[in-house]
XYZ file of C-alpha atoms in Angstrom:
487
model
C 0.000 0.000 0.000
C 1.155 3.542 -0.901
C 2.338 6.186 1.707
C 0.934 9.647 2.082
C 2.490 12.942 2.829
C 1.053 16.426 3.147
C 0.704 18.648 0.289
C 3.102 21.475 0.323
C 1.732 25.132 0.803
C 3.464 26.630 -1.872
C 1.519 24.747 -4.577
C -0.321 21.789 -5.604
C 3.151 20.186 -6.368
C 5.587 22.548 -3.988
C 7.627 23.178 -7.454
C 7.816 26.403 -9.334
C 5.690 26.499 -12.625
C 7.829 27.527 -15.041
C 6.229 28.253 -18.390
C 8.816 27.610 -21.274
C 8.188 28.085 -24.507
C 9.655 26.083 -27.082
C 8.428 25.855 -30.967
C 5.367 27.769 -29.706
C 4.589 25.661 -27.150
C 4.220 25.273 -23.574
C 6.280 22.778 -22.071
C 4.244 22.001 -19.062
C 1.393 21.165 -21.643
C 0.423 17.548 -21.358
C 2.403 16.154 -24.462
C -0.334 12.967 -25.244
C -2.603 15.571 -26.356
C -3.810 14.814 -30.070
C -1.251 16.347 -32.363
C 1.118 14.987 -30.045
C 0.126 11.428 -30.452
C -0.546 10.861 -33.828
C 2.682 12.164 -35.033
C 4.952 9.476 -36.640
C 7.763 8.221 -34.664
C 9.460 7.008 -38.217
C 11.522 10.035 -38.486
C 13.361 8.907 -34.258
C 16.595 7.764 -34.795
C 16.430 5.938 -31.766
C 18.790 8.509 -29.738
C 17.905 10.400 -26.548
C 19.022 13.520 -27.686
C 15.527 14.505 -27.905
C 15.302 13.641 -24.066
C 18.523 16.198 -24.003
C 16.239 18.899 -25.494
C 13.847 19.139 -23.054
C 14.031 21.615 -19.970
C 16.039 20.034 -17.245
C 13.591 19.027 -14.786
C 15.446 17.402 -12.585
C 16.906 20.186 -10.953
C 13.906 21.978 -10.675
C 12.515 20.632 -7.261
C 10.966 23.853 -5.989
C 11.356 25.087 -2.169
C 12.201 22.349 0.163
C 8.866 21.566 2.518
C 10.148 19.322 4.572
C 7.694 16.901 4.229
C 8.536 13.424 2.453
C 6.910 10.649 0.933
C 7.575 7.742 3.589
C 9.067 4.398 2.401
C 8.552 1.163 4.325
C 9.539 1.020 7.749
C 11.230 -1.970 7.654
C 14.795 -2.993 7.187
C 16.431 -6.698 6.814
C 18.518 -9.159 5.261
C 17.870 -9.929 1.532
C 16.699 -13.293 0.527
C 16.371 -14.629 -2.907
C 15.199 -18.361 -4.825
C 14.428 -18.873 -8.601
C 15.563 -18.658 -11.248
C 18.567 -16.685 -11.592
C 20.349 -16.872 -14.741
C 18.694 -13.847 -15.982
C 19.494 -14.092 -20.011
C 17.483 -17.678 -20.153
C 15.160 -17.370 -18.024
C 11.477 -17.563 -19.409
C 13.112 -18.341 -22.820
C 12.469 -21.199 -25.428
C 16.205 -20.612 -26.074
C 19.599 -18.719 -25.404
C 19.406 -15.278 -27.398
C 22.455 -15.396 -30.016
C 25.520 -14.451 -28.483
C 24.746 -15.563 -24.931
C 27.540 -17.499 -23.441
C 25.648 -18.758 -20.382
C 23.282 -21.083 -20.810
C 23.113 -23.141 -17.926
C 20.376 -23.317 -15.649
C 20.973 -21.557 -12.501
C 18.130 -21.930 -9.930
C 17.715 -21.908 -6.520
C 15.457 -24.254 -4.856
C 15.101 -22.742 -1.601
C 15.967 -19.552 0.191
C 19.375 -17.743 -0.013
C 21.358 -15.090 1.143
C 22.401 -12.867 -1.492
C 26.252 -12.790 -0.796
C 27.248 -9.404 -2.586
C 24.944 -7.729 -0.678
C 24.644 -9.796 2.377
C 26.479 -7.547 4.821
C 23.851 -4.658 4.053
C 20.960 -3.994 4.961
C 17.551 -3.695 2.900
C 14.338 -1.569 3.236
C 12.482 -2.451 0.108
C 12.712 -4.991 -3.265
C 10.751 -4.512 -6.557
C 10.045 -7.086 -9.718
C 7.288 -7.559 -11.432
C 5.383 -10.533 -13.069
C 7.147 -9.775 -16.123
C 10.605 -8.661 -15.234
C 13.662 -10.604 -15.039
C 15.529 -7.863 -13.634
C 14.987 -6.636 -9.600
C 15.196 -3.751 -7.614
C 17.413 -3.736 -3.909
C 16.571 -0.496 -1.859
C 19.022 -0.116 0.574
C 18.591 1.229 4.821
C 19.857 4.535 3.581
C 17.822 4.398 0.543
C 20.469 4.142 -1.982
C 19.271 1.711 -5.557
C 21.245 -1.666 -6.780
C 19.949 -3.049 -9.936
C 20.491 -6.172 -11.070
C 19.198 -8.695 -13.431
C 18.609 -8.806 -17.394
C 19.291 -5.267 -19.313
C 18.669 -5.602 -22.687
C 16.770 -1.990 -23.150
C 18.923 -0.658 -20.501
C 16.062 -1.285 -17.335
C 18.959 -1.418 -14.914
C 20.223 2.304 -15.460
C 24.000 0.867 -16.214
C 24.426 3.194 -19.448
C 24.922 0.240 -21.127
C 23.214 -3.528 -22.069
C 25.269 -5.860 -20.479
C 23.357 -8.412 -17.959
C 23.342 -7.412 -14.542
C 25.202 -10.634 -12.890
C 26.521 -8.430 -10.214
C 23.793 -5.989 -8.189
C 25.117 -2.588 -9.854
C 24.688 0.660 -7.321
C 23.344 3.425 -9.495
C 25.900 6.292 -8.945
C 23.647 8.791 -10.807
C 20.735 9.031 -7.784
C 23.502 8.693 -4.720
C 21.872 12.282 -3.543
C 18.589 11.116 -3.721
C 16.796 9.226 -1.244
C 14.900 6.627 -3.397
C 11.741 4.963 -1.307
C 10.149 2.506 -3.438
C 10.246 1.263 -7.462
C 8.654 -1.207 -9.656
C 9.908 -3.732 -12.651
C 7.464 -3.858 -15.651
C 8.902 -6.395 -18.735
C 11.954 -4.426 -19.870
C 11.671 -1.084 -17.776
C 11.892 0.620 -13.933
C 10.303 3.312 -12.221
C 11.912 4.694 -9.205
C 9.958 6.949 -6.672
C 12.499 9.525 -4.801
C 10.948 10.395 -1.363
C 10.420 14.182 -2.540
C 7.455 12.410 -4.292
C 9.533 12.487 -7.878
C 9.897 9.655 -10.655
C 12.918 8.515 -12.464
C 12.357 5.924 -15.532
C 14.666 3.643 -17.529
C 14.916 0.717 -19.959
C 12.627 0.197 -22.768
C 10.385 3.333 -24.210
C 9.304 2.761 -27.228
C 6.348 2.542 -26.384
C 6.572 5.411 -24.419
C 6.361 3.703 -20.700
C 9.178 5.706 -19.438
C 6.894 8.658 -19.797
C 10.225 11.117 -20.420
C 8.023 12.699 -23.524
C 9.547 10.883 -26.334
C 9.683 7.483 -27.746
C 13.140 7.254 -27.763
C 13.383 3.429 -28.127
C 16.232 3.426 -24.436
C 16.249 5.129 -21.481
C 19.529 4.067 -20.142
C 19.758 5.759 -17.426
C 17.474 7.257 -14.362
C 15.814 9.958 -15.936
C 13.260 12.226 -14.586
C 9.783 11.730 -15.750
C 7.564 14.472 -17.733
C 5.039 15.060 -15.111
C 4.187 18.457 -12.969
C 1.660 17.814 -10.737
C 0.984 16.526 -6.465
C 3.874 14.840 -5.825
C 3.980 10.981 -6.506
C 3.023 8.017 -3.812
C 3.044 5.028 -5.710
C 4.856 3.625 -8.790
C 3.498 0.435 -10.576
C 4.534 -0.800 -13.900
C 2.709 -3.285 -16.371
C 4.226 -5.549 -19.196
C 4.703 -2.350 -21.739
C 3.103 0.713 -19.595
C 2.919 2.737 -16.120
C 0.867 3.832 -13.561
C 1.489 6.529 -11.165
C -0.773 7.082 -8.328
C -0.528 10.899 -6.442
C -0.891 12.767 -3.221
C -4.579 13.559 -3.915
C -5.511 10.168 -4.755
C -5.516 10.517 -8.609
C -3.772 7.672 -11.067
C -1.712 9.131 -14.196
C -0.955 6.311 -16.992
C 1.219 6.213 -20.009
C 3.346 3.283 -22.036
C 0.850 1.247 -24.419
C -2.236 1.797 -24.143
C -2.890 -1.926 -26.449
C -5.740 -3.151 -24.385
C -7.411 -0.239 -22.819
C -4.745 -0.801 -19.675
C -4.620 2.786 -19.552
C -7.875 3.610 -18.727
C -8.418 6.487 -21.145
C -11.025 5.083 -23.171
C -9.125 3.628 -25.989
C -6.713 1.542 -27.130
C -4.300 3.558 -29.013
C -5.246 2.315 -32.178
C -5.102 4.403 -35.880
C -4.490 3.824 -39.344
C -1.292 5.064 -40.343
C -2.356 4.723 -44.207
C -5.292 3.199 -45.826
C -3.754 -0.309 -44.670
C -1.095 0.110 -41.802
C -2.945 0.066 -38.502
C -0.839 1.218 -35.558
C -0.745 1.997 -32.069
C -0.891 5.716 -30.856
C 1.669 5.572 -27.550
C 1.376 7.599 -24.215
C 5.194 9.471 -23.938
C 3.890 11.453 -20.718
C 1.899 11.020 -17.782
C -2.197 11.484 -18.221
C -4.744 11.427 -15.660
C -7.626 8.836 -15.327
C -10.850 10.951 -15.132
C -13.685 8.547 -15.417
C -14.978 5.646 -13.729
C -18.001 3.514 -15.084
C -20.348 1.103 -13.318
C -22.027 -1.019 -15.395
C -24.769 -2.877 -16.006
C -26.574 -5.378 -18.685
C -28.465 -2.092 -19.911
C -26.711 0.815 -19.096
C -23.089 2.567 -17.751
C -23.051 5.101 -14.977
C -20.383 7.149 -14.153
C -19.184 6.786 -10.833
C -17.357 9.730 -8.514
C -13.605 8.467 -6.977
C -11.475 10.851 -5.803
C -9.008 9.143 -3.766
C -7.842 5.818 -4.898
C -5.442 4.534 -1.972
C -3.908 1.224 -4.215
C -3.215 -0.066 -7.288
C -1.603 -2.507 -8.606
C -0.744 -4.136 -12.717
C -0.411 -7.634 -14.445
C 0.855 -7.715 -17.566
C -2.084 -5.935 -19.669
C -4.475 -4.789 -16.897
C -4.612 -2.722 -13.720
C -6.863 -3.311 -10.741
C -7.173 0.257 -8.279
C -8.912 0.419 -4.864
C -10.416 3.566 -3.717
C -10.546 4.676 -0.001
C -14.402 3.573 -0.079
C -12.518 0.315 -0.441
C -14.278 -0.019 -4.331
C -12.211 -2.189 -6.335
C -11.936 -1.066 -10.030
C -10.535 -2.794 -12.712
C -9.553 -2.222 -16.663
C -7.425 -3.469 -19.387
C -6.961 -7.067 -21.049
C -10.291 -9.446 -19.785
C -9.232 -12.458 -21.015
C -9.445 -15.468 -18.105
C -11.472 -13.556 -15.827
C -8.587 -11.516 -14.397
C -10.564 -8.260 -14.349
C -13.635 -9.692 -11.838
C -16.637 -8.744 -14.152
C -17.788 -12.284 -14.513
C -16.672 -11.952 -18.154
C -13.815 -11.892 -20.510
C -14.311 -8.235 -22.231
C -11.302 -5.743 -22.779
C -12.470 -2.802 -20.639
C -11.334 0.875 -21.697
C -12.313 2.655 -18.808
C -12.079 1.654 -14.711
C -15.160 -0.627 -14.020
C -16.529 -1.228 -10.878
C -16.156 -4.343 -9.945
C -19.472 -5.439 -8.301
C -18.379 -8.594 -5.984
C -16.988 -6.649 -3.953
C -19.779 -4.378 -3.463
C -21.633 -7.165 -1.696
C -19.410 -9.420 -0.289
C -16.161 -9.203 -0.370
C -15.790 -6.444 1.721
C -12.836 -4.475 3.794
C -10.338 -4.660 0.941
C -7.281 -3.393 1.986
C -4.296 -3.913 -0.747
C -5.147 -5.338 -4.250
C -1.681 -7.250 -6.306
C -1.842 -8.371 -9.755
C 0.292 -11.537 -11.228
C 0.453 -11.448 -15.196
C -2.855 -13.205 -15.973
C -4.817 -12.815 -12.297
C -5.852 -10.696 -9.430
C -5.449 -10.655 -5.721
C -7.635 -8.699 -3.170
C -6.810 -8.629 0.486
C -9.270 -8.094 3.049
C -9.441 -6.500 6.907
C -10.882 -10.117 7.552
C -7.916 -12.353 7.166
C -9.600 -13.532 3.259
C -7.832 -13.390 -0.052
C -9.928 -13.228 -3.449
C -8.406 -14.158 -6.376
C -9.650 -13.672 -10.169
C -7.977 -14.941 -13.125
C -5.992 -17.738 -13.904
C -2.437 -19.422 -12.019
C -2.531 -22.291 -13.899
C -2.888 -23.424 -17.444
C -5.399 -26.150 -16.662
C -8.362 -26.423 -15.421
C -11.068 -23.630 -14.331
C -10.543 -20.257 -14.152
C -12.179 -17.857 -11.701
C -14.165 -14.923 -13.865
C -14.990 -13.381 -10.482
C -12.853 -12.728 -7.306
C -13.380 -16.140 -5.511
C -11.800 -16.650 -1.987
C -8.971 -18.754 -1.194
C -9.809 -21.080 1.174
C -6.264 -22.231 2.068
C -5.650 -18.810 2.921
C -8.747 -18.020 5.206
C -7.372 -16.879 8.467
C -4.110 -15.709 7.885
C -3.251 -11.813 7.663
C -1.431 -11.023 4.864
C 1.347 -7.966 4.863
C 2.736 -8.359 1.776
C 2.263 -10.703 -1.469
C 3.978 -10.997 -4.564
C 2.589 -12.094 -7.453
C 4.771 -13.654 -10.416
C 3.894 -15.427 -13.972
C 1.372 -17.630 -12.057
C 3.191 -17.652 -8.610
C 2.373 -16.280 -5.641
C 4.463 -16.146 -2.378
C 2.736 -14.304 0.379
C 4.521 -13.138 4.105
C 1.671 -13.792 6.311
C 2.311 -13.944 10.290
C 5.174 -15.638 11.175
C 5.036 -17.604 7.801
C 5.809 -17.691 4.232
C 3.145 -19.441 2.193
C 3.590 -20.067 -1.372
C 2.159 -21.795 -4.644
C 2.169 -21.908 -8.123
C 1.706 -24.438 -10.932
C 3.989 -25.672 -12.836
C 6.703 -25.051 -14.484
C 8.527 -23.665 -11.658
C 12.082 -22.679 -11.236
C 12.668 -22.595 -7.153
C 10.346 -19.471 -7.036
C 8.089 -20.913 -4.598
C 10.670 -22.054 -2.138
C 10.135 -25.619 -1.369
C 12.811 -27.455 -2.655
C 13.870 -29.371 -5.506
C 11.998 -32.234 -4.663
C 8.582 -30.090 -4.663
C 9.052 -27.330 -7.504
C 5.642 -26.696 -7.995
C 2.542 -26.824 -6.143
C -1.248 -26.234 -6.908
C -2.521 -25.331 -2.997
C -0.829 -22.492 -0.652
C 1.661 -24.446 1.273
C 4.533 -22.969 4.052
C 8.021 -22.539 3.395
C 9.784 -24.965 6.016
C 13.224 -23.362 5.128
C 11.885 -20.283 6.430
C 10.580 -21.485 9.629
C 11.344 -19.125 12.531
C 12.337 -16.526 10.302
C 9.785 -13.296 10.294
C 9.763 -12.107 6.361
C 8.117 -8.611 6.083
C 8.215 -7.913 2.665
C 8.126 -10.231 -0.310
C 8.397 -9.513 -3.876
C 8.296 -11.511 -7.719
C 9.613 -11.466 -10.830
C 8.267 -13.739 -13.963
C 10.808 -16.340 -12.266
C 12.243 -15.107 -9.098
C 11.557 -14.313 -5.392
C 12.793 -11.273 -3.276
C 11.874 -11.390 0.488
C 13.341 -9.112 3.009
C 13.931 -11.052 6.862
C 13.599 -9.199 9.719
C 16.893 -9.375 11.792
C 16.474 -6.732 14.820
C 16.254 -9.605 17.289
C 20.114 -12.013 18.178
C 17.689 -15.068 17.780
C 16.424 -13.177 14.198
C 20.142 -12.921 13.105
C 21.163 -16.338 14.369
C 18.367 -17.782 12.137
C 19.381 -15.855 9.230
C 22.730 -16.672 9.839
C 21.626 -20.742 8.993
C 20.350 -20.066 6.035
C 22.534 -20.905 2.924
C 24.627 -18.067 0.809
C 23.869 -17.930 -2.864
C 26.672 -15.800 -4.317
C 26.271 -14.945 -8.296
């Protein structure tokens, strides 16, 4: 769940509002406005000089308030399983050139060795990224995984074997972040964004579609400052201060939530797909029924979370909307429609209710309730049913969740003093249980992390991040038993 600071007094975003003009336009005008849009991209030549061009807006923070956007409040050892050898990973085979191809996976639990003598506030994936995100105590960023459109923020495309500190944000205190397939959002705790890795479809929302962002670069967006950063397969969400979401990246199934889905013909044959280079606000939320759509008021959504090609947002009347890619179910509308626009979704309207935190894996949906109940939507598996509304899981009934992470179709959730994971096959040591027990269809506990209190878990499509808490001499002891994995 996000955190919330105070608005500043100056202004709605405590930065100055500079109004530079360039070509005859305004530069703090939204660039995805129409002419915007439809222009060609043809004529890119794939540089960032056009990212050069714009007005430096990352020294342009405004009067210090004081006030900050508030990271997680907990700090521990980094633990890691799955699959690690991040060039093969998810891949019918080896790209050309790669040298490594052996499978390197681990079964159950590890300390990370190059970064086992520091301590870690927060880790980031996502359920399409083979690359991760280490926050560190004093908020400084390692990257490390695959980087082939630069999602690391190296400067260059070599794999990440080693976690790689990023030099460029060592004066900025850096809270939180999220992995979408090939690019990274970092959230700075003056409520700012940096982006990097793949843009072309404009996902690093830095104005352009400059096909790499290689390194942290400072989104195009004036507004409240930021709370939450969450990316999809190809696109971003940004949720701010005053409870209003902001998309951009490809807007393919309606995943954005502004009513389309980017498509135009080019030419009488060529249809194409408009991108999103820059931050846009979601206005409009729908409830629907079999004969008609009503628009419904939000004005303070309080989570939100992506899958690969949809986006699921809870409000602070604990309403769960959901949009994007409906195939399986994974939206909760008891059907398998694209939806353009943030629909209610009605389940929880009459019984599901007290969500508190809603996390999306790449073809399903979690909801977490004030009653110890989980709902899921969607599909984890490639047989059998699928659940086209939120349906509760049982196995989980009872437990309080404080942090999930949702993979391909995995799911490893920290829940009192356990872990509990499952997933179907294939599995790659994501789950935790062993070699002997790769993959398993019902929630089960982790019995190499027994005694050991895990606060904050996170996936990638392969790959498991969990920070242990080690204030306690028993806590440290029991981390100190656990195996090293070293790269």
């Amino acid at each position: 769940m996000s955190s919330k600071r105070k608005p500043s007094a100056s202004d709605s975003s405590g930065r100055k509002n500079k109004k530079i003009r360039k070509n005859g336009k305004r530069r703090d005008e939204d660039l995805s406005d129409f002419d915007e849009e439809y222009k060609s991209d043809a004529s890119n030549d794939g540089s960032d000089r056009s990212l050069q061009d714009e007005d430096d807006l990352s020294d342009d923070l405004g009067p210090d308030d004081g006030l900050r956007v508030k990271g997680p409040d907990h700090i521990g050892r980094l633990l890691i399983c799955g699959a690690t050898n991040w060039d093969l990973y998810n891949r019918k085979s080896a790209p050309k050139g790669c040298k490594n191809t052996a499978a390197k996976n681990i079964y159950v639990p590890h300390r990370f060795a190059p970064l086992d003598d520091i301590r870690v506030r927060a880790v980031a994936s996502g359920c399409n990224a083979a690359h991760s995100i280490i926050i560190t105590e004093d908020y400084k960023v390692y990257t490390l995984g695959r980087n082939e459109k630069g999602q690391l923020g190296t400067g260059d495309l070599e794999t990440g074997t080693q976690p790689y500190l990023l030099e460029s944000l060592k004066e900025i205190n850096i809270v939180n972040a999220s992995c979408g397939r090939n690019h990274t959002l970092l959230l700075s705790d003056r409520g700012i964004v940096y982006a990097m890795g793949d843009n072309k479809m404009g996902q690093c929302g830095v104005g352009t579609t400059a096909p790499n962002v290689m390194t942290p670069t400072r989104i195009r967006y004036r507004g409240p400052p930021i709370v939450k950063v969450v990316c999809g397969g190809d696109f971003s969400i940004i949720l701010d201060l005053k409870g209003n979401l902001h998309s951009f990246g490809d807007p393919e199934y309606g995943q954005l939530g502004h009513n389309t889905n980017g498509e135009y013909f080019m030419n009488s044959t060529k249809l194409v797909r408009a991108a999103v280079k820059a931050p846009k606000q979601i206005t409009t939320y729908i409830e629907k029924s079999k004969d008609h759509i009503t628009p419904v008021e939000v004005n303070d959504i309080i989570d939100v979370a992506c899958g690969t090609n949809h986006t699921v947002a809870l409000d602070s009347k604990r309403r769960l909307f959901s949009w994007g890619f409906g195939g399986y179910g994974r939206l909760g509308h008891a059907e398998p429609k694209d939806e353009l626009i943030p629909r209610l979704v009605k389940f929880f309207e009459t019984q599901g209710k007290g969500i508190k935190a809603v996390y999306c894996g790449s073809q399903f949906s979690i909801a977490v309730s004030d009653f110890k109940m989980a709902y899921l939507f969607g599909k984890t598996k490639n047989t059998g049913e699928v659940n086209m509304y939120p349906k509760p899981l049982q196995d989980l009934s009872g437990w309080t969740i404080r942090s999930l992470g949702a993979g391909f179709s995995s799911v490893v959730i920290a829940a009192d003093n356990s872990v509990i994971s499952f997933g179907a096959s294939p599995c790659f040591g994501e789950l935790g249980h062993g070699e002997m027990r790769k993959s398993t269809s019902v929630p089960m506990e982790v019995k190499a992390l027994d005694g050991i209190y895990v606060d904050q878990v996170s996936m990638g499509q392969a790959h498991t991040l969990m920070i242990a808490r080690d204030t306690s001499e028993e806590e440290k002891e029991k981390i100190e038993q656990i195996p090293v994995f070293t790269p």
